[in-house]
XYZ file of C-alpha atoms in Angstrom:
580
model
C 123.960 72.489 73.447
C 124.015 68.426 73.989
C 122.041 67.506 76.890
C 123.349 70.519 78.403
C 122.624 70.349 82.354
C 123.660 66.906 82.402
C 126.805 67.359 80.336
C 127.837 69.820 82.364
C 127.509 67.485 85.440
C 129.327 64.630 83.647
C 132.006 67.365 83.151
C 132.527 68.368 86.699
C 132.027 64.911 88.080
C 133.692 62.131 85.743
C 132.016 59.128 87.711
C 128.717 59.964 85.834
C 130.130 59.157 82.327
C 128.402 56.237 80.783
C 125.720 55.778 83.301
C 122.092 56.889 83.116
C 121.757 60.320 84.900
C 119.141 63.045 85.142
C 119.442 66.248 86.700
C 116.326 66.859 89.103
C 114.467 64.828 91.360
C 111.742 62.558 92.176
C 109.131 65.405 91.450
C 110.175 66.433 88.091
C 113.551 66.049 85.853
C 114.825 68.980 84.220
C 117.150 66.575 81.658
C 118.670 63.568 80.984
C 121.828 62.284 79.577
C 121.784 59.960 76.253
C 122.148 56.643 78.428
C 118.961 57.363 80.342
C 117.058 58.623 77.141
C 117.453 54.820 75.627
C 115.088 53.767 78.574
C 112.738 56.507 77.708
C 113.757 58.803 80.462
C 113.133 62.628 79.048
C 112.856 66.160 80.311
C 110.051 67.722 81.993
C 109.098 63.878 83.205
C 108.355 63.227 86.884
C 111.043 61.461 88.606
C 109.161 58.436 90.184
C 108.115 57.589 86.461
C 111.748 57.994 85.274
C 112.857 55.380 88.021
C 110.267 52.934 86.921
C 111.455 53.347 83.605
C 115.378 53.211 84.565
C 115.666 51.804 88.160
C 119.366 52.565 87.782
C 119.054 56.042 87.173
C 121.173 58.513 89.097
C 119.492 61.713 90.127
C 121.600 64.851 90.576
C 120.382 68.175 91.981
C 119.937 71.045 89.748
C 122.567 73.746 89.966
C 122.065 76.955 87.921
C 124.934 78.997 88.918
C 127.206 76.356 87.378
C 125.165 76.054 84.225
C 124.852 79.891 83.867
C 128.696 79.888 84.069
C 129.112 77.388 81.094
C 126.271 79.210 78.992
C 128.590 82.499 79.631
C 131.483 80.788 77.935
C 129.565 79.739 74.932
C 128.233 82.733 74.677
C 131.712 84.828 74.275
C 132.317 81.834 71.439
C 129.002 82.987 69.801
C 129.865 86.471 69.718
C 132.898 86.461 67.872
C 130.795 85.166 65.026
C 127.380 87.038 65.578
C 127.558 89.903 68.118
C 123.653 90.302 67.648
C 123.145 86.483 68.361
C 119.836 85.494 69.801
C 120.097 83.540 72.862
C 116.503 81.745 73.336
C 117.858 79.923 76.540
C 121.093 79.064 78.234
C 121.779 75.965 75.764
C 120.378 77.395 72.521
C 121.309 80.613 70.132
C 120.490 81.506 66.508
C 123.547 83.138 64.653
C 123.438 84.964 61.505
C 126.599 84.075 59.848
C 126.066 85.563 56.330
C 128.644 88.307 56.626
C 131.314 85.936 57.868
C 130.616 83.126 55.030
C 131.194 86.644 52.636
C 134.319 88.088 54.696
C 136.099 84.656 54.591
C 134.593 83.302 51.311
C 133.703 80.074 53.153
C 130.450 78.079 53.205
C 128.136 77.555 56.096
C 128.933 74.194 56.935
C 132.587 75.184 57.425
C 131.561 78.035 60.071
C 129.461 75.680 61.842
C 132.181 73.188 62.206
C 134.542 75.703 63.026
C 132.275 76.986 65.751
C 131.402 73.868 67.159
C 135.260 72.919 67.726
C 135.533 76.547 69.288
C 132.741 75.901 71.723
C 134.366 72.463 72.758
C 138.030 74.058 73.336
C 136.360 76.626 75.533
C 134.065 74.510 77.617
C 134.799 71.054 76.936
C 131.024 70.234 75.969
C 129.848 69.256 72.507
C 127.011 71.001 70.507
C 125.125 70.205 67.580
C 124.334 72.626 64.630
C 121.845 73.261 61.831
C 122.814 75.439 58.915
C 119.693 76.879 56.909
C 117.931 79.879 55.296
C 116.174 81.262 58.527
C 115.434 80.727 62.108
C 112.842 77.803 61.750
C 114.531 75.599 59.347
C 117.918 75.987 61.208
C 116.145 74.963 64.531
C 114.719 71.502 62.593
C 118.220 71.009 61.221
C 120.121 71.333 64.385
C 118.274 68.233 65.730
C 118.839 65.928 62.721
C 122.650 64.757 63.734
C 122.645 65.093 67.530
C 124.623 64.958 69.639
C 127.890 66.314 68.385
C 126.732 66.694 64.591
C 125.341 69.409 62.158
C 123.166 69.182 58.995
C 123.629 71.985 56.220
C 120.186 72.691 54.056
C 121.254 74.239 51.103
C 120.003 77.595 50.672
C 117.955 76.863 47.486
C 114.134 76.763 47.123
C 114.039 73.603 45.434
C 116.138 71.965 48.286
C 113.846 73.662 50.988
C 110.587 72.504 49.587
C 111.667 69.058 49.138
C 112.898 68.839 52.738
C 109.774 70.469 53.751
C 107.538 68.254 52.057
C 108.360 65.003 54.142
C 109.018 66.542 57.487
C 106.520 65.819 60.081
C 104.816 68.593 61.754
C 105.758 67.607 65.172
C 109.199 68.411 64.337
C 108.415 72.331 63.942
C 108.755 74.274 67.238
C 105.618 75.603 68.292
C 103.692 72.589 67.321
C 103.080 70.477 70.297
C 100.993 67.039 71.204
C 97.519 69.197 71.325
C 98.276 71.013 68.209
C 99.630 67.896 66.360
C 96.548 66.044 67.319
C 93.976 68.434 66.101
C 95.735 68.638 62.564
C 96.263 65.115 62.340
C 92.760 63.639 63.534
C 90.150 66.813 62.198
C 92.061 67.475 58.994
C 94.413 64.881 58.330
C 97.804 66.846 58.091
C 100.749 65.014 58.887
C 103.491 66.610 57.010
C 104.293 70.354 56.399
C 103.301 70.056 52.618
C 99.851 68.879 53.537
C 99.355 72.334 55.208
C 99.896 74.300 52.095
C 97.371 71.925 50.239
C 94.805 72.579 52.924
C 95.640 76.101 53.703
C 91.947 77.002 52.995
C 90.598 75.005 56.026
C 93.214 76.344 58.201
C 92.508 80.020 57.148
C 88.837 79.639 57.889
C 88.894 77.808 61.223
C 91.850 79.199 62.847
C 92.796 82.793 63.707
C 94.810 84.798 61.162
C 98.138 84.724 63.349
C 97.966 80.865 63.784
C 96.870 80.408 59.918
C 99.737 82.626 58.838
C 102.138 80.429 61.058
C 101.040 77.011 59.577
C 101.421 78.540 55.990
C 104.716 79.854 56.706
C 105.832 76.444 57.732
C 104.175 74.857 54.614
C 106.693 77.055 52.595
C 109.293 76.609 54.717
C 109.450 80.464 55.613
C 110.865 81.706 59.077
C 112.448 84.605 60.933
C 116.009 85.874 59.781
C 115.945 89.322 61.588
C 116.417 89.833 65.268
C 113.008 90.078 67.105
C 111.569 93.373 67.765
C 111.849 94.700 71.688
C 108.558 93.696 73.366
C 107.025 95.069 76.579
C 107.057 92.318 79.095
C 103.461 91.223 80.212
C 104.240 89.142 83.147
C 106.839 87.775 85.509
C 106.771 84.578 87.290
C 108.645 82.076 89.234
C 107.748 78.570 90.317
C 109.403 75.469 91.923
C 108.878 71.819 92.425
C 109.428 69.845 95.242
C 108.614 66.361 96.768
C 104.507 66.405 97.551
C 103.881 67.483 100.982
C 100.776 68.911 102.857
C 102.847 70.600 105.557
C 101.660 74.094 105.891
C 104.943 75.304 107.402
C 106.669 74.057 104.269
C 104.327 75.409 101.808
C 104.657 79.044 103.494
C 108.341 78.748 103.403
C 108.256 77.733 99.707
C 105.941 80.707 99.288
C 108.258 83.064 100.941
C 111.612 81.705 98.790
C 109.335 82.487 95.842
C 108.060 85.880 96.591
C 111.987 86.848 97.488
C 113.258 85.500 94.239
C 110.038 87.225 92.405
C 110.835 90.543 94.014
C 114.394 90.438 92.953
C 113.476 89.853 89.535
C 110.940 92.540 89.451
C 113.357 95.176 91.249
C 115.960 94.327 88.781
C 114.127 95.200 85.887
C 111.959 98.138 87.514
C 108.665 96.220 87.361
C 105.502 97.218 89.566
C 102.384 95.132 88.947
C 98.748 94.920 90.334
C 97.914 91.384 89.454
C 99.054 88.700 91.579
C 98.481 84.926 90.492
C 99.117 81.653 92.400
C 99.871 78.619 90.605
C 99.177 75.205 92.331
C 99.989 71.914 91.215
C 98.528 68.990 93.705
C 100.169 65.831 94.608
C 97.380 64.617 91.803
C 98.794 66.796 89.430
C 95.850 68.896 89.051
C 96.824 72.566 88.326
C 94.802 75.278 90.291
C 95.241 78.957 89.863
C 94.178 81.628 92.018
C 94.444 85.305 90.845
C 94.113 88.593 92.665
C 93.896 92.312 91.083
C 95.149 94.713 93.749
C 94.400 98.728 93.794
C 98.118 99.417 94.206
C 101.239 98.338 92.149
C 103.406 96.093 94.447
C 107.001 94.971 93.997
C 108.224 94.039 97.637
C 108.925 90.619 98.833
C 106.528 91.587 101.889
C 103.688 92.727 99.790
C 104.100 89.454 97.115
C 103.991 87.309 100.134
C 101.410 89.010 102.393
C 98.704 88.947 99.404
C 99.862 85.772 98.073
C 99.607 83.832 101.431
C 96.060 84.954 101.621
C 95.425 83.145 98.275
C 97.232 80.071 99.562
C 95.036 80.211 103.127
C 91.995 79.852 101.351
C 93.147 76.515 99.685
C 94.576 74.768 102.792
C 94.545 72.192 103.802
C 96.162 70.478 100.453
C 98.861 68.342 99.343
C 101.466 70.328 96.686
C 104.111 69.258 94.453
C 104.408 72.933 92.863
C 104.276 76.620 93.760
C 104.475 79.543 91.305
C 103.735 83.087 91.658
C 103.176 85.637 88.788
C 102.892 89.466 88.631
C 100.996 91.006 85.800
C 99.358 94.289 84.688
C 102.493 96.610 84.919
C 102.413 100.243 85.022
C 103.096 101.006 81.282
C 100.508 98.152 79.960
C 97.951 100.852 78.837
C 99.767 102.388 75.736
C 102.804 103.694 77.892
C 100.810 105.593 80.390
C 100.416 104.449 83.614
C 96.811 103.975 85.084
C 95.769 105.469 88.421
C 95.857 102.829 91.146
C 93.507 105.066 93.288
C 90.758 105.200 90.740
C 87.553 105.188 92.756
C 85.339 101.895 92.427
C 82.285 100.853 93.968
C 84.347 99.090 96.756
C 85.643 102.307 97.599
C 82.708 103.459 98.994
C 81.001 100.305 100.080
C 83.768 98.385 102.021
C 82.257 95.858 104.636
C 84.051 93.840 107.306
C 83.505 90.059 107.896
C 80.757 90.588 110.172
C 78.860 92.813 107.878
C 79.727 96.216 109.362
C 80.681 98.858 106.980
C 84.415 100.214 107.185
C 84.720 103.592 105.296
C 88.148 104.955 104.671
C 89.827 101.527 103.985
C 89.807 98.766 101.340
C 89.921 95.330 101.967
C 93.295 92.955 101.263
C 95.220 96.113 102.651
C 95.087 98.366 99.891
C 96.419 101.739 100.360
C 93.673 104.634 100.164
C 93.241 107.338 102.143
C 89.995 108.862 103.658
C 90.431 112.002 101.001
C 89.639 109.204 98.704
C 85.897 109.631 99.494
C 85.582 113.313 100.123
C 83.477 115.174 97.731
C 84.078 118.656 96.430
C 82.937 120.210 99.427
C 85.244 118.215 101.544
C 82.173 115.995 103.151
C 83.057 112.494 103.874
C 80.168 111.139 101.927
C 79.215 110.511 98.183
C 76.689 112.903 96.755
C 75.446 113.383 93.411
C 73.420 116.582 92.820
C 71.647 117.105 89.441
C 68.975 119.676 88.325
C 66.472 118.429 86.147
C 63.228 120.013 84.564
C 60.145 118.709 85.973
C 56.445 118.971 84.689
C 52.777 118.336 85.554
C 52.201 114.603 85.025
C 49.071 112.554 84.828
C 48.785 109.170 84.152
C 52.197 107.433 84.335
C 51.293 105.029 81.885
C 50.481 107.908 79.305
C 51.875 111.130 80.021
C 53.486 113.961 78.144
C 56.128 116.000 79.765
C 56.084 119.631 79.079
C 59.090 121.878 79.737
C 58.675 124.261 82.735
C 61.790 126.273 83.546
C 59.959 127.758 86.616
C 60.169 124.403 88.268
C 63.436 122.386 88.827
C 64.198 119.766 91.056
C 67.367 118.864 92.699
C 67.918 115.508 93.255
C 70.413 113.872 95.976
C 71.062 110.129 96.103
C 72.729 107.704 98.774
C 73.864 104.341 98.375
C 74.512 102.424 101.641
C 74.433 99.151 100.992
C 76.818 96.162 99.641
C 75.646 92.744 98.754
C 73.983 90.842 101.539
C 75.124 93.288 104.244
C 73.306 95.895 105.930
C 74.841 99.508 106.413
C 73.464 101.882 108.656
C 73.721 105.636 107.956
C 73.054 107.827 110.762
C 71.140 111.082 111.479
C 74.240 113.190 110.961
C 74.161 112.368 107.205
C 71.130 114.365 107.096
C 72.752 117.574 108.520
C 75.541 117.061 106.279
C 73.106 117.054 103.365
C 71.819 120.253 104.779
C 75.341 121.705 104.701
C 75.887 120.414 101.106
C 72.970 121.745 99.827
C 73.550 125.322 101.665
C 77.431 125.423 100.083
C 76.047 124.626 96.650
C 73.252 127.141 97.066
C 73.362 129.565 99.638
C 69.589 130.808 99.507
C 68.998 126.886 99.874
C 69.702 126.920 103.626
C 66.538 125.078 105.021
C 64.605 121.798 104.538
C 61.011 122.033 105.607
C 59.275 118.809 106.641
C 56.764 117.320 104.375
C 52.991 116.490 106.039
C 54.538 117.948 109.597
C 56.394 114.482 109.703
C 59.824 114.237 111.177
C 62.582 112.860 108.878
C 63.690 109.642 110.257
C 67.535 109.831 111.089
C 68.017 105.970 110.876
C 67.868 105.736 107.067
C 68.174 101.985 105.750
C 70.331 100.935 103.117
C 68.768 102.336 99.855
C 67.561 105.761 100.825
C 66.711 108.533 98.319
C 66.173 112.262 99.393
C 64.529 114.485 96.775
C 64.377 118.128 97.536
C 62.284 120.384 95.001
C 63.627 123.583 94.508
C 61.265 126.530 93.341
C 62.774 129.553 91.728
C 60.447 132.138 92.900
C 60.376 130.860 96.556
C 63.804 129.602 97.319
C 62.752 128.919 100.910
C 60.131 126.158 100.307
C 61.525 122.644 99.621
C 59.725 119.441 99.823
C 61.975 116.429 101.648
C 60.548 113.068 100.737
C 62.077 109.708 101.720
C 61.026 105.855 100.952
C 62.635 103.190 102.433
C 62.345 99.831 100.613
C 59.864 97.472 101.569
C 61.747 94.508 101.372
C 64.702 93.586 103.150
C 67.850 92.360 101.463
C 68.399 88.493 102.466
C 71.449 88.043 104.788
C 74.236 85.558 103.803
C 75.629 84.009 106.753
C 78.863 82.482 106.757
C 78.737 79.577 108.703
C 81.888 78.754 110.966
C 83.108 82.263 109.581
C 84.019 80.823 106.130
C 81.182 78.454 104.725
C 78.418 80.475 102.484
C 75.007 79.195 103.891
C 73.392 79.234 100.738
C 75.693 77.559 98.085
C 78.208 76.240 100.518
C 81.186 77.987 99.108
C 84.136 78.513 101.207
C 85.530 81.688 101.809
C 87.974 82.981 104.565
C 86.876 86.046 106.640
C 90.169 87.793 105.311
C 88.815 87.750 101.784
C 86.267 90.766 102.173
C 86.177 91.707 98.656
C 85.598 87.995 97.538
C 83.052 87.863 99.817
C 81.167 90.846 98.758
C 81.486 89.597 95.023
C 79.975 86.428 96.109
C 76.991 88.035 97.848
C 76.624 90.350 94.714
C 76.017 86.855 92.561
C 73.492 85.628 95.126
C 71.740 89.245 95.003
C 71.720 89.283 91.106
C 70.361 85.822 91.205
C 67.559 86.343 93.468
C 66.634 89.512 91.567
C 66.396 87.557 88.332
C 63.777 84.978 89.896
C 61.650 87.643 90.992
C 61.889 89.467 87.586
C 61.109 86.364 85.843
C 58.023 85.897 88.343
C 57.151 89.447 87.553
C 57.660 90.227 91.066
C 60.570 92.810 91.037
C 61.637 95.076 93.900
C 61.378 98.823 94.047
C 64.451 100.056 92.326
C 63.785 103.822 92.577
C 61.618 106.128 94.775
C 58.249 106.691 93.735
C 57.129 109.267 91.257
C 57.689 112.754 92.686
C 54.611 114.918 92.750
C 54.977 118.013 90.153
C 54.414 121.196 91.638
C 50.858 122.559 90.572
C 49.939 126.517 89.803
C 46.800 127.784 91.060
C 45.000 130.784 90.415
C 46.529 134.166 89.323
C 49.120 133.958 92.027
C 52.678 133.373 91.302
C 53.326 130.746 94.475
C 53.196 126.914 93.881
C 51.488 124.651 96.195
C 53.106 121.284 96.960
C 50.616 118.381 96.153
C 50.601 115.228 98.199
C 50.625 111.874 96.241
C 47.568 109.902 97.206
C 46.126 106.819 95.321
C 43.149 109.141 94.177
C 45.218 111.423 91.990
C 46.104 108.847 89.474
C 49.513 108.299 91.094
C 51.193 104.721 90.532
C 53.880 103.431 92.590
C 57.009 102.510 90.404
C 56.592 98.642 91.183
C 52.828 98.635 90.435
C 53.962 100.325 86.996
C 56.214 97.566 86.125
C 53.909 94.629 87.125
C 51.177 96.283 84.902
C 53.452 96.670 81.641
C 54.536 93.178 82.460
C 51.227 91.801 82.487
C 50.249 93.026 79.049
C 50.070 90.495 76.407
């Protein structure tokens, strides 16, 4: 169609005929009529720039209901020639008229002329046509005699290669300004024929799909069959408006987009996990902020709630465009939906803004139940139990482990810390450990104290409790606990949003983002310590194996002391790192 939006507005308002006019506003132009294009006004141009180019330019607001109505009228005409026509937009379509030409015994040019007249008679709007052997060439041909014209490229190899040889690469759909500049400045390619000559470079330096496209263009090859059905990967909406820094107006625009996006998703039955917010500032800087949730969403309330949190983190700001996109749909992975309740590290360790742990809930309103954190016995802690064969050990730097089926060790590990935030595990966990061991092994119902010392009921954030089980004397256990000698460096959020270490700003509602940010500082600090050969202790001290004495069958518990050759794990790593 010829300047479709502008032509529809002119058809509805005859006073606009012959005058430079653009559909859109001062922020962005959707299209312009041919009178305005003489001044350099074009689609996708900011309105204030167009007004400078053409001071007499008339702006008409966008009315998609009107354009959709006239687009449906044109499609009714297209269906009479090709029921399976491909509509690439409201104002453009591809038709396969091969069968029509055979049945009627007419040429493609005659069918194109008849079709254009039918469209004008049905809508009062003009259109241009291109007739060629495939979609790629037909698209190029339709732009040659615009407006209200047509161009026929004979279905002959010599004619096609002659046409392609002098065709500028910018005329090809899919080659924009950036690609044109790369091909011209780097490879010296300005015409489609030159693509074929330098195909070796293109195949070597571009991906296979891109190189195949370039070579197809050089040969004049294009699609002729209807496109295959493809699964949608994302769905989005965006709106442009006059630049404003009014928070109330920005939230209003966001709410409208959330309503539109939710309506589109529900029409197609889509539910997504990743929400992306697109922002364009008054200085035309484009920002995107994405958030992946632990549940699938499609409702207006969910989209707005999460998007408003992303927007809040950017305020104050002056914007001229807001967009929302939802992706990662349920059937993205080989047609089988993923489990949104899949356990993650954050599922077990969730901290609020003050640094206190809140179990059984996830940040940003993710729906999780308390049962998500239950183990097989129904206890609300995460416990990993494993049996391992232990043996006599000598020097940690030179030891040979020998399997001893008489000696087994059950290790129970707890994790109670998230980056930069200290959690506290009270004494009730020790009681739950007792219950867990008793359930897993009825004979193992007691935990004895080591060296007569009471177990500390207030465990720090990294605690490892080990109980060595003897098969011959199941009532005799060893409980060892070790506290990390170094406290994690706390991240303080100044004014409840600014990181004290690097100055990045994150609001208190972004709990997961704060945790990830603290993870970064923690990893950075650990890397520095490792480079200085001062790695902190990552695991508990080496457990002392049981040693059999005399002819009896009982095993005595051996205390670890500096005199028996035992080295702490941190000393072990330092000794290795110091070796040349």
